[in-house]
Coordinates of C-alpha atoms in Angstrom, one line a residue:
Chain Z
M1263 CA 90.8 99.5 77.6
L1264 CA 90.9 99.2 81.4
K1265 CA 91.7 95.5 81.0
E1266 CA 94.6 96.3 78.8
S1267 CA 95.9 98.8 81.3
I1268 CA 95.7 96.2 84.0
I1269 CA 97.5 93.7 81.9
M1270 CA 100.2 96.2 81.0
S1271 CA 100.6 97.3 84.6
W1272 CA 100.9 93.7 85.7
Q1273 CA 103.5 92.9 83.1
N1274 CA 105.6 95.9 84.2
I1275 CA 105.4 94.8 87.9
V1276 CA 106.3 91.2 87.1
G1277 CA 109.0 92.5 84.7
N1278 CA 110.7 94.2 87.6
K1279 CA 110.3 91.5 90.3
M1280 CA 113.1 92.5 92.6
R1281 CA 112.3 96.2 92.5
S1282 CA 108.5 95.6 92.9
F1283 CA 109.2 93.4 95.9
L1284 CA 111.4 95.9 97.6
T1285 CA 108.9 98.6 96.9
I1286 CA 105.9 96.8 98.4
L1287 CA 108.0 95.7 101.4
G1288 CA 107.1 98.9 103.3
I1289 CA 103.4 98.2 102.7
V1290 CA 103.7 94.6 103.7
I1291 CA 105.4 95.5 107.0
G1292 CA 102.9 98.3 107.7
V1293 CA 99.8 96.3 106.9
S1294 CA 101.0 93.1 108.7
A1295 CA 102.0 95.2 111.7
I1296 CA 98.5 96.8 111.9
I1297 CA 96.7 93.5 111.5
A1298 CA 98.9 91.6 113.8
L1299 CA 98.7 94.2 116.5
I1300 CA 94.9 94.6 116.3
T1301 CA 94.3 90.9 116.2
I1302 CA 96.6 90.1 119.0
V1303 CA 95.3 92.9 121.3
Q1304 CA 91.8 91.9 120.4
G1305 CA 92.6 88.3 121.2
V1306 CA 94.2 89.1 124.6
I1307 CA 91.3 91.4 125.6
D1308 CA 88.7 89.0 124.4
E1309 CA 90.4 86.2 126.4
A1310 CA 90.4 88.4 129.6
N1311 CA 86.9 89.4 128.9
S1312 CA 85.6 85.8 128.5
Q1313 CA 87.4 84.8 131.6
F1314 CA 85.6 87.6 133.4
V1315 CA 82.4 86.6 131.9
D1316 CA 83.0 83.0 133.0
L1317 CA 83.9 84.1 136.4
G1318 CA 80.8 86.2 136.8
A1319 CA 78.9 88.3 134.4
G1320 CA 75.9 89.3 136.4
K1321 CA 77.8 88.5 139.6
I1322 CA 78.8 90.8 142.4
T1323 CA 81.7 89.7 144.6
I1324 CA 81.8 90.8 148.1
Q1325 CA 84.7 90.8 150.5
A1326 CA 83.3 91.4 154.0
Y1327 CA 86.3 91.9 156.2
G1328 CA 84.1 93.4 158.9
T1329 CA 85.3 95.4 161.9
P1330 CA 87.5 94.3 164.8
L1331 CA 84.4 93.6 166.8
K1332 CA 82.5 91.8 164.1
R1333 CA 84.4 89.7 161.6
G1334 CA 82.4 88.9 158.5
L1335 CA 78.7 88.2 158.2
S1336 CA 76.5 85.9 160.1
Y1337 CA 74.3 83.3 158.3
S1338 CA 71.2 85.4 158.9
E1339 CA 72.8 88.4 157.4
V1340 CA 73.8 86.4 154.3
E1341 CA 70.2 85.2 154.1
E1342 CA 69.0 88.8 154.2
L1343 CA 71.2 89.6 151.2
S1344 CA 69.5 86.9 149.2
T1345 CA 66.1 88.6 149.7
I1346 CA 67.2 91.8 147.9
E1347 CA 65.2 92.3 144.8
N1348 CA 66.8 90.9 141.6
V1349 CA 69.2 88.7 143.5
S1350 CA 68.9 85.1 142.4
G1351 CA 71.3 83.6 144.9
V1352 CA 74.1 84.1 147.3
T1353 CA 77.2 81.9 147.5
P1354 CA 79.4 82.1 150.5
S1355 CA 82.9 81.4 149.5
L1356 CA 85.8 80.1 151.6
S1357 CA 89.0 78.8 150.5
I1358 CA 91.5 76.9 152.7
S1359 CA 94.5 74.8 151.9
S1360 CA 94.7 71.3 153.3
S1361 CA 95.9 67.9 152.5
I1362 CA 93.6 65.0 151.5
V1363 CA 94.0 61.3 151.9
R1364 CA 92.6 58.5 149.9
E1365 CA 93.4 55.0 151.3
E1366 CA 97.2 55.1 151.4
N1367 CA 97.7 58.1 149.2
L1368 CA 98.3 61.6 150.6
L1369 CA 98.0 64.7 148.5
E1370 CA 99.2 68.0 150.0
D1371 CA 98.4 71.6 149.1
V1372 CA 94.9 71.0 147.9
S1373 CA 92.6 74.0 147.7
I1374 CA 89.4 73.3 149.7
E1375 CA 86.6 75.4 148.5
G1376 CA 83.5 75.9 150.6
K1377 CA 80.4 76.5 148.5
N1378 CA 76.7 76.0 148.6
E1379 CA 74.0 74.7 146.2
V1380 CA 73.6 78.2 144.6
F1381 CA 77.2 78.1 143.3
F1382 CA 76.4 74.9 141.3
R1383 CA 73.1 76.3 140.2
E1384 CA 74.5 79.6 138.9
S1385 CA 77.7 78.2 137.4
K1386 CA 76.1 76.2 134.6
D1387 CA 78.1 73.5 132.9
I1388 CA 80.6 73.4 135.7
I1389 CA 79.8 69.8 136.5
S1390 CA 81.2 67.4 133.9
Y1391 CA 80.3 64.2 135.7
G1392 CA 78.0 63.3 138.6
R1393 CA 76.3 66.2 140.4
G1394 CA 76.9 69.4 142.3
F1395 CA 75.5 70.1 145.8
N1396 CA 71.8 70.5 146.3
I1397 CA 69.7 72.1 149.0
L1398 CA 69.4 68.7 150.8
D1399 CA 73.1 68.4 151.1
M1400 CA 73.3 71.9 152.7
E1401 CA 70.4 71.4 155.1
S1402 CA 71.3 68.0 156.3
K1403 CA 75.0 68.9 156.4
N1404 CA 76.0 66.0 154.2
K1405 CA 79.7 65.2 154.0
V1406 CA 79.9 65.4 150.2
A1407 CA 82.6 66.6 147.9
V1408 CA 83.1 67.6 144.3
I1409 CA 86.6 67.2 142.9
D1410 CA 88.4 68.6 139.9
D1411 CA 90.4 66.9 137.1
D1412 CA 93.7 67.2 138.9
I1413 CA 92.5 65.2 142.0
Q1414 CA 90.8 62.7 139.7
K1415 CA 94.0 62.2 137.9
T1416 CA 96.3 61.8 140.9
L1417 CA 94.1 59.9 143.3
F1418 CA 91.7 58.0 141.0
T1419 CA 93.8 57.2 138.0
G1420 CA 91.5 55.2 135.7
E1421 CA 88.9 54.7 138.3
D1422 CA 85.3 56.1 138.7
P1423 CA 85.6 58.4 141.7
L1424 CA 81.8 58.7 142.3
G1425 CA 80.8 57.2 145.6
E1426 CA 84.4 56.9 146.8
N1427 CA 85.6 58.5 150.0
I1428 CA 88.4 60.9 150.7
L1429 CA 89.6 62.1 154.0
I1430 CA 89.9 65.8 154.5
N1431 CA 91.3 67.0 157.8
G1432 CA 90.1 63.8 159.5
T1433 CA 86.6 63.7 158.1
N1434 CA 85.3 61.4 155.4
Y1435 CA 83.7 63.0 152.4
T1436 CA 81.8 61.1 149.7
I1437 CA 82.6 62.2 146.2
V1438 CA 79.4 63.1 144.2
G1439 CA 80.7 64.9 141.2
L1440 CA 83.5 66.1 139.0
V1441 CA 84.0 69.6 137.7
N1442 CA 85.6 70.4 134.4
E1443 CA 88.9 72.1 134.2
D1444 CA 88.1 75.5 132.8
S1445 CA 85.1 76.5 134.8
S1446 CA 86.3 75.5 138.2
S1447 CA 87.5 78.9 138.9
D1448 CA 85.9 81.9 140.5
I1449 CA 87.3 85.4 140.7
M1450 CA 89.0 84.9 144.1
S1451 CA 90.8 81.8 143.1
A1452 CA 91.6 83.2 139.6
F1453 CA 93.6 85.9 141.3
G1454 CA 94.7 83.9 144.2
S1455 CA 96.5 80.6 144.7
T1456 CA 96.7 78.8 141.4
D1457 CA 99.6 76.5 142.2
S1458 CA 97.6 74.1 144.3
N1459 CA 97.5 70.5 143.5
G1460 CA 93.9 70.5 142.8
K1461 CA 90.6 71.6 144.1
V1462 CA 87.9 70.0 146.3
F1463 CA 84.5 71.6 146.8
I1464 CA 82.7 70.9 150.1
P1465 CA 79.7 72.5 151.6
Y1466 CA 80.7 75.9 153.0
T1467 CA 79.5 75.1 156.5
A1468 CA 81.8 72.2 156.7
A1469 CA 84.6 74.4 155.4
M1470 CA 83.9 77.0 158.0
N1471 CA 84.1 74.4 160.7
M1472 CA 87.3 73.1 159.3
A1473 CA 88.8 76.6 159.2
G1474 CA 87.4 77.4 162.6
V1475 CA 85.6 80.6 161.6
G1476 CA 82.0 81.4 162.5
N1477 CA 81.3 84.2 160.0
I1478 CA 81.3 84.5 156.3
T1479 CA 83.9 87.0 154.9
A1480 CA 83.6 86.3 151.1
L1481 CA 80.5 85.7 149.0
D1482 CA 79.2 86.1 145.5
I1483 CA 75.8 87.5 144.7
S1484 CA 74.1 86.4 141.5
V1485 CA 72.0 89.0 139.9
S1486 CA 69.0 87.7 137.8
D1487 CA 68.7 90.8 135.6
T1488 CA 72.0 92.6 134.8
N1489 CA 70.0 95.7 133.9
F1490 CA 69.4 96.3 137.6
M1491 CA 73.1 95.8 138.5
D1492 CA 73.5 99.3 139.9
Q1493 CA 70.3 99.1 141.9
V1494 CA 71.4 95.8 143.4
M1495 CA 74.8 97.2 144.1
D1496 CA 73.3 100.1 146.1
D1497 CA 71.0 97.7 148.0
V1498 CA 73.8 95.4 148.8
E1499 CA 76.0 98.2 150.0
L1500 CA 73.2 99.6 152.2
A1501 CA 72.7 96.1 153.7
L1502 CA 76.4 95.8 154.4
N1503 CA 76.7 99.2 155.9
K1504 CA 73.9 98.3 158.2
A1505 CA 75.6 95.1 159.2
F1506 CA 78.9 96.7 159.9
N1507 CA 77.5 99.8 161.5
Y1508 CA 78.7 102.2 158.7
K1509 CA 82.4 101.6 159.5
D1510 CA 84.8 102.5 156.8
D1511 CA 86.7 99.8 154.9
S1512 CA 84.7 97.1 156.4
F1513 CA 83.7 95.6 153.1
N1514 CA 84.5 95.7 149.4
V1515 CA 82.0 95.2 146.6
I1516 CA 83.3 94.3 143.2
N1517 CA 81.0 94.4 140.2
L1518 CA 82.6 92.4 137.3
D1519 CA 80.5 94.1 134.7
S1520 CA 82.1 97.4 135.3
M1521 CA 85.5 95.7 135.1
I1522 CA 84.5 94.3 131.7
E1523 CA 83.5 97.8 130.6
A1524 CA 86.9 99.2 131.7
L1525 CA 88.6 96.4 129.8
E1526 CA 86.7 97.3 126.6
T1527 CA 87.7 100.9 126.9
M1528 CA 91.3 99.8 127.3
Q1529 CA 91.0 97.7 124.2
N1530 CA 89.8 100.6 122.2
M1531 CA 92.6 102.7 123.5
F1532 CA 95.2 100.1 122.7
T1533 CA 93.8 99.5 119.2
T1534 CA 93.9 103.1 118.3
M1535 CA 97.3 103.7 119.7
L1536 CA 98.9 100.6 118.1
G1537 CA 97.1 101.2 114.9
G1538 CA 98.4 104.8 114.9
I1539 CA 102.0 103.6 115.4
A1540 CA 101.7 101.0 112.6
S1541 CA 100.2 103.4 110.2
I1542 CA 103.5 105.4 110.3
S1543 CA 105.1 102.5 108.6
L1544 CA 102.3 102.5 106.1
L1545 CA 103.1 106.1 105.3
V1546 CA 106.7 105.2 104.8
G1547 CA 105.6 102.4 102.5
G1548 CA 103.4 104.8 100.6
I1549 CA 106.4 107.1 100.0
G1550 CA 108.3 104.0 98.8
I1551 CA 105.6 103.4 96.2
M1552 CA 105.7 107.0 95.1
N1553 CA 109.4 106.8 94.7
M1554 CA 109.2 103.7 92.6
M1555 CA 106.5 105.2 90.5
L1556 CA 108.5 108.3 89.9
V1557 CA 111.6 106.3 88.9
S1558 CA 109.4 104.2 86.7
V1559 CA 108.0 107.3 85.0
S1560 CA 111.3 108.8 84.2
E1561 CA 112.7 105.4 83.2
R1562 CA 109.8 104.9 80.7
T1563 CA 109.6 108.4 79.2
T1564 CA 110.3 106.8 75.8
E1565 CA 107.6 104.3 76.3
I1566 CA 105.1 107.0 77.4
G1567 CA 106.1 109.1 74.4
L1568 CA 105.6 106.2 72.1
R1569 CA 102.3 105.3 73.5
K1570 CA 101.2 108.9 73.1
A1571 CA 102.4 108.9 69.5
L1572 CA 100.4 105.7 68.9
G1573 CA 97.3 107.4 70.0
A1574 CA 97.2 107.1 73.8
E1575 CA 95.3 109.9 75.5
P1576 CA 96.8 111.5 78.6
S1577 CA 94.1 109.9 80.6
N1578 CA 95.1 106.5 79.3
I1579 CA 98.6 107.0 80.5
Q1580 CA 97.5 108.3 83.9
V1581 CA 95.2 105.4 84.4
Q1582 CA 97.9 102.9 83.5
F1583 CA 100.4 104.3 86.0
L1584 CA 97.7 104.7 88.7
I1585 CA 96.6 101.1 88.3
E1586 CA 100.3 100.1 88.6
A1587 CA 100.6 101.9 91.9
I1588 CA 97.3 100.5 93.2
F1589 CA 98.4 97.1 92.1
L1590 CA 101.7 97.4 93.9
S1591 CA 100.2 98.5 97.1
L1592 CA 97.2 96.2 97.0
F1593 CA 99.6 93.3 96.4
G1594 CA 101.7 94.5 99.4
G1595 CA 98.5 94.8 101.4
L1596 CA 97.4 91.3 100.6
I1597 CA 100.8 89.8 101.5
G1598 CA 100.6 92.0 104.7
V1599 CA 97.2 90.7 105.6
I1600 CA 98.4 87.1 105.2
L1601 CA 101.6 87.7 107.1
G1602 CA 99.8 89.7 109.8
L1603 CA 97.2 86.9 110.3
W1604 CA 100.0 84.4 110.4
I1605 CA 101.9 86.3 112.9
S1606 CA 98.9 86.8 115.1
Y1607 CA 98.0 83.2 114.8
A1608 CA 101.5 82.2 115.9
V1609 CA 101.5 84.7 118.7
S1610 CA 98.1 83.7 120.0
G1611 CA 99.4 80.1 120.1
V1612 CA 102.4 81.2 122.1
I1613 CA 100.6 83.4 124.6
G1614 CA 97.5 81.1 124.8
T1615 CA 94.8 83.3 123.5
T1616 CA 92.2 82.2 121.0
F1617 CA 92.9 83.3 117.4
K1618 CA 90.0 85.1 115.9
L1619 CA 90.0 86.2 112.2
S1620 CA 89.2 89.9 112.4
T1621 CA 87.3 91.0 109.3
S1622 CA 87.6 94.7 110.3
A1623 CA 91.4 94.3 110.5
I1624 CA 91.6 92.7 107.1
S1625 CA 89.4 95.3 105.4
L1626 CA 91.4 98.0 107.2
G1627 CA 94.6 96.6 105.8
V1628 CA 93.3 96.1 102.3
G1629 CA 91.5 99.5 102.3
F1630 CA 94.5 101.3 103.6
S1631 CA 96.9 99.8 101.0
A1632 CA 94.5 100.6 98.1
G1633 CA 94.2 104.1 99.5
I1634 CA 97.9 104.5 99.7
G1635 CA 98.2 103.3 96.1
I1636 CA 95.8 106.0 94.9
I1637 CA 97.2 108.8 97.0
F1638 CA 100.9 108.1 96.4
G1639 CA 100.4 106.9 92.8
W1640 CA 98.5 110.0 91.7
A1641 CA 101.3 112.5 91.4
P1642 CA 103.7 110.2 89.4
A1643 CA 100.8 109.1 87.1
R1644 CA 99.9 112.7 86.5
K1645 CA 103.5 113.5 85.8
A1646 CA 103.6 110.7 83.2
S1647 CA 100.4 111.8 81.5
L1648 CA 101.7 115.4 81.1
L1649 CA 105.0 114.3 79.5
N1650 CA 105.5 115.8 76.0
P1651 CA 105.7 112.9 73.5
I1652 CA 108.4 114.7 71.5
D1653 CA 110.8 115.2 74.4
A1654 CA 110.1 111.6 75.4
L1655 CA 110.8 110.1 72.0
R1656 CA 113.9 112.2 71.4
S1657 CA 115.5 111.2 74.7
V1658 CA 116.8 108.1 73.1
Chain V
M1454 CA 92.9 115.0 40.0
E1455 CA 94.5 113.3 43.0
K1456 CA 93.1 113.9 46.4
E1457 CA 94.9 116.4 48.6
I1458 CA 95.7 114.8 51.9
L1459 CA 97.9 117.4 53.7
R1460 CA 98.2 121.1 53.2
M1461 CA 100.5 123.4 55.2
T1462 CA 100.2 127.1 54.7
N1463 CA 102.8 129.5 56.1
I1464 CA 103.6 127.3 59.1
V1465 CA 105.8 129.0 61.7
K1466 CA 107.2 127.4 64.8
T1467 CA 109.0 129.3 67.5
Y1468 CA 110.7 127.8 70.6
K1469 CA 111.7 129.7 73.7
M1470 CA 115.3 128.8 74.4
G1471 CA 117.2 130.4 77.2
G1472 CA 114.7 133.3 77.3
E1473 CA 115.2 134.0 73.6
D1474 CA 112.7 133.2 70.9
Q1475 CA 114.1 130.9 68.3
V1476 CA 112.2 130.6 65.1
V1477 CA 112.7 127.0 63.8
L1478 CA 110.2 126.9 61.0
K1479 CA 110.0 130.1 59.0
G1480 CA 106.8 129.8 56.9
I1481 CA 106.5 126.4 55.5
N1482 CA 104.2 125.7 52.6
L1483 CA 103.7 122.1 51.6
T1484 CA 101.0 120.1 49.9
V1485 CA 100.9 116.3 49.8
N1486 CA 98.5 114.2 47.6
E1487 CA 97.2 110.8 48.4
G1488 CA 99.5 108.1 47.2
E1489 CA 102.6 110.2 47.2
F1490 CA 106.0 109.0 48.5
I1491 CA 107.8 112.2 49.6
S1492 CA 111.2 112.6 51.2
I1493 CA 112.0 115.6 53.4
L1494 CA 115.7 116.0 53.1
G1495 CA 117.8 118.2 55.4
P1496 CA 120.8 118.2 57.7
S1497 CA 120.5 118.2 61.4
G1498 CA 119.4 121.5 62.8
S1499 CA 117.5 122.4 59.7
G1500 CA 114.1 122.1 61.5
K1501 CA 113.1 118.8 59.9
S1502 CA 112.4 117.1 63.3
T1503 CA 110.1 120.0 64.2
L1504 CA 108.4 119.7 60.9
M1505 CA 107.9 116.0 61.4
N1506 CA 106.4 116.6 64.9
I1507 CA 103.9 119.1 63.4
I1508 CA 103.0 116.7 60.6
G1509 CA 102.7 113.9 63.1
C1510 CA 100.4 116.0 65.3
L1511 CA 102.8 115.6 68.2
D1512 CA 103.1 119.4 68.3
T1513 CA 101.1 122.4 67.1
P1514 CA 102.5 125.2 65.0
T1515 CA 102.9 128.7 66.5
S1516 CA 101.1 130.2 63.5
G1517 CA 99.9 129.1 60.1
E1518 CA 97.3 126.6 58.9
F1519 CA 97.7 122.9 58.8
I1520 CA 94.9 120.9 57.2
L1521 CA 95.2 117.1 57.5
D1522 CA 92.6 115.0 55.6
G1523 CA 90.2 117.9 55.5
R1524 CA 90.6 118.8 59.2
N1525 CA 92.3 121.9 60.6
V1526 CA 94.8 120.5 63.1
S1527 CA 96.3 123.8 64.3
D1528 CA 93.9 124.4 67.1
Q1529 CA 93.1 121.0 68.5
S1530 CA 93.2 120.0 72.2
E1531 CA 95.7 117.4 73.3
K1532 CA 93.0 114.8 73.6
Q1533 CA 91.8 115.4 70.1
L1534 CA 95.4 115.3 68.8
S1535 CA 95.7 111.9 70.4
K1536 CA 92.6 110.8 68.4
I1537 CA 94.0 112.2 65.2
R1538 CA 97.4 110.5 65.7
S1539 CA 95.6 107.3 66.4
K1540 CA 93.6 107.5 63.2
E1541 CA 95.7 109.4 60.7
I1542 CA 99.3 108.8 61.4
G1543 CA 101.5 105.7 61.4
F1544 CA 104.9 106.5 63.0
I1545 CA 108.1 104.8 62.2
F1546 CA 111.1 105.9 64.2
Q1547 CA 114.9 105.6 63.7
S1548 CA 115.3 103.5 66.8
F1549 CA 112.2 101.4 66.3
H1550 CA 110.8 102.1 69.8
L1551 CA 109.3 98.7 70.3
L1552 CA 108.3 97.8 73.8
P1553 CA 110.8 95.2 74.9
R1554 CA 108.6 93.1 77.1
L1555 CA 105.9 92.6 74.4
S1556 CA 105.9 90.1 71.6
A1557 CA 106.0 91.3 68.0
K1558 CA 102.3 90.7 67.8
K1559 CA 101.5 92.6 71.0
N1560 CA 103.6 95.5 69.8
V1561 CA 101.6 95.7 66.6
E1562 CA 98.4 95.5 68.6
L1563 CA 99.3 98.6 70.7
P1564 CA 97.9 101.3 68.5
L1565 CA 94.7 99.2 68.1
I1566 CA 94.2 99.1 71.8
Y1567 CA 94.2 102.9 71.9
A1568 CA 91.8 103.0 68.9
K1569 CA 89.5 100.8 71.0
I1570 CA 89.5 97.8 68.6
T1571 CA 88.2 94.5 70.1
K1572 CA 90.7 91.9 71.1
Q1573 CA 89.8 89.4 68.5
E1574 CA 90.0 92.0 65.7
R1575 CA 93.3 93.3 67.0
E1576 CA 94.9 89.9 66.9
E1577 CA 93.6 89.3 63.4
I1578 CA 94.9 92.7 62.1
A1579 CA 98.3 92.2 63.9
V1580 CA 98.9 88.8 62.4
N1581 CA 97.9 90.0 58.9
T1582 CA 100.1 93.1 59.0
L1583 CA 103.0 91.1 60.3
I1584 CA 102.5 88.6 57.4
R1585 CA 102.4 91.6 55.1
V1586 CA 105.9 92.8 56.2
G1587 CA 107.2 89.2 55.9
L1588 CA 107.4 88.3 59.6
D1589 CA 104.9 85.4 59.6
D1590 CA 107.3 83.2 61.5
K1591 CA 108.2 85.8 64.2
L1592 CA 104.8 86.6 65.6
N1593 CA 105.6 85.7 69.2
H1594 CA 109.2 86.8 69.2
R1595 CA 110.3 89.6 71.5
P1596 CA 112.2 92.6 70.1
N1597 CA 115.5 91.3 71.5
Q1598 CA 115.1 88.1 69.6
L1599 CA 114.8 90.0 66.3
S1600 CA 117.5 91.6 64.1
G1601 CA 117.4 95.3 63.5
G1602 CA 115.8 94.9 60.2
Q1603 CA 113.2 92.7 61.6
Q1604 CA 112.5 95.1 64.4
Q1605 CA 112.0 97.9 61.9
R1606 CA 109.6 95.7 60.0
V1607 CA 107.6 95.1 63.3
A1608 CA 107.6 98.9 63.7
I1609 CA 106.3 99.3 60.1
A1610 CA 103.6 96.7 60.8
R1611 CA 102.7 98.6 63.9
A1612 CA 102.4 101.8 61.9
L1613 CA 100.3 100.1 59.3
S1614 CA 97.9 98.4 61.7
N1615 CA 95.6 101.3 62.2
N1616 CA 95.3 101.8 58.4
P1617 CA 96.5 105.4 58.7
T1618 CA 96.2 108.2 56.2
I1619 CA 99.9 108.9 56.3
L1620 CA 103.0 106.7 57.1
L1621 CA 105.4 109.1 58.7
A1622 CA 109.0 107.8 58.9
D1623 CA 111.8 109.5 60.7
E1624 CA 115.2 108.3 59.5
P1625 CA 113.8 104.8 59.1
T1626 CA 117.2 103.4 58.1
G1627 CA 119.3 105.4 60.5
S1628 CA 120.0 102.4 62.8
L1629 CA 120.4 99.8 60.1
D1630 CA 123.3 98.6 58.0
Q1631 CA 123.2 99.4 54.3
S1632 CA 121.7 96.2 52.9
T1633 CA 119.0 95.9 55.6
G1634 CA 118.3 99.6 55.1
K1635 CA 117.8 98.9 51.4
Q1636 CA 115.4 96.1 52.2
V1637 CA 113.4 98.4 54.4
M1638 CA 113.3 101.0 51.7
E1639 CA 112.1 98.4 49.2
L1640 CA 109.3 97.6 51.5
F1641 CA 108.4 101.3 51.6
T1642 CA 108.4 101.4 47.8
E1643 CA 106.1 98.4 47.7
L1644 CA 103.7 99.9 50.2
N1645 CA 103.7 103.1 48.2
K1646 CA 102.8 101.1 45.1
E1647 CA 99.9 99.6 47.0
G1648 CA 98.6 103.2 47.5
R1649 CA 100.1 104.3 50.8
T1650 CA 101.0 107.9 51.3
I1651 CA 104.5 108.0 52.8
I1652 CA 106.3 111.0 54.2
M1653 CA 109.9 110.2 55.1
I1654 CA 112.3 112.5 56.9
T1655 CA 116.0 111.9 56.4
H1656 CA 119.4 113.5 56.1
D1657 CA 120.6 110.9 53.7
A1658 CA 120.3 111.9 50.1
N1659 CA 120.7 108.3 48.8
I1660 CA 117.8 107.1 50.9
A1661 CA 115.8 110.2 49.9
T1662 CA 115.9 109.1 46.3
Y1663 CA 113.6 106.1 46.9
A1664 CA 110.8 108.6 47.1
N1665 CA 109.1 110.0 44.0
R1666 CA 109.3 113.5 45.3
I1667 CA 112.0 115.2 47.4
V1668 CA 111.6 118.5 49.3
K1669 CA 114.7 120.0 51.0
I1670 CA 114.6 121.8 54.3
L1671 CA 117.3 124.2 55.3
D1672 CA 117.3 126.8 58.1
G1673 CA 113.5 126.5 58.5
Y1674 CA 112.7 127.0 54.8
L1675 CA 111.3 124.4 52.5
S1676 CA 112.2 124.1 48.8
E1677 CA 111.1 121.6 46.2
G1678 CA 113.9 119.4 45.1
D1679 CA 114.5 117.1 42.1
E1680 CA 112.1 114.4 41.2
G1681 CA 113.2 111.1 42.7
D1682 CA 113.8 108.2 40.4
A1683 CA 112.3 105.3 42.4

């Protein structure tokens, strides 16, 4: 019986192709809008999120401007920070712009990053070839450098750069490693100069000499157990307050985990808001379905009367029209899902986020459209089932 | 003694029209035996459509008793009436009322679907009844590919498919030309000879004579007419 109702509904939908198509258009637009918006927002936020995670989940970034009397932190104060409980390492960070020379070639506007061995230890997978700095490099003040892809491409086209020398600010550095493209960023450089011609990492002591500064103004603290993030933050702030004699605005501590949390809250807000806007079009689509079903009922009064005369019970008629409405909206929902995913796929390609199939968005779209079919199909189906067969048959 | 299939006792039907009660059937008494071919003859407005609706269990009388195949139909729910229609009545309409998107075979299967007959059985019955009305070569034609006479034959096959107690025909030749109408009436006569009980409602006295009994309806009253000479 149900199978027959399904077949009959299907025949009726297919028999009125143009009208069925126009009717489901509202649902298609609504569902695809919801899916596209949710998937795109999710993609963008996920992307931002993963960048933050790359930059430093479990990392505290400190900007120690210091006071007019005391610019930045001394080596020993940095050492002290690394003894705080749950701190696994401290990386001083210094970025200057300089030109580098290899043989006859000059490359300007290169970002010189001063780092230590902790940086390479904490940023796993950052080295794609060769090695990072080790403790020996730091202690014996070796003139070593790690370069990124851009430098490799411009100065060492088709050559193995390991063991080669480059001249930075008059000093020779031996290249010991190559970093891969994506992970060569930290939070400062992510927000700072990105239009440099490439990046060279050198031991931070050498970078400080090059820049002519004696104190450290920027550093990252790696936290071994992120559950103790707040505790570590407090301890770090206490140590810094001591170092800068409790002067206001002498330092800034950024916890990336809290930024990630804020980002997630933002994502939820966006999703709810955009979903709400898109569901308005679903409502309109639902009204379209209802309208089509009402037209269909009055157009088919004869058929309904005939079916009743041939022994159809009111419930048979109601089920048939309900199935038709659900079919229409589900069909629209499915097209909407496909269209929505396609749009979000295209958009993610354009704005450069990763496209991720969101099952929740799909089930939302399909569930929504089926629900609309039931809600907006109910009244017309009921109307059809209550038609008096005599009136219906006599209308012709 | 022939089996009594339908008995109407003092059937009254009143409609409300514009706030006024209008009595359409004013105490109808009618008995039909199994195997009869009876014409109900009357002009429009005589109440014959209303009578047909009550016989066809599409409507219930305001008062009076209506026994169909041993069952009192006067006080049944709409759902039960559906079941009675499905089992007892085979409808044939003036304008055929075939579903345009379905093939002849599918149209004939329609009552069987509501009678919850299995798909395989349905197809078998549909094919056989269509062969019976002489449409063995039109099984998969749609109504618009058939002539009026052929369409009415499909409708007759549809009415027969459930093996109903009564064939109830409402002006079956009203939309057909004279010769096609004659052929349809001859089919009715044949079916009657095979033992079908047929009740035909018409305003056409010539058509009515195909029946072996004619009752006349006028202004809501029924009167036995002449014996037909089928």
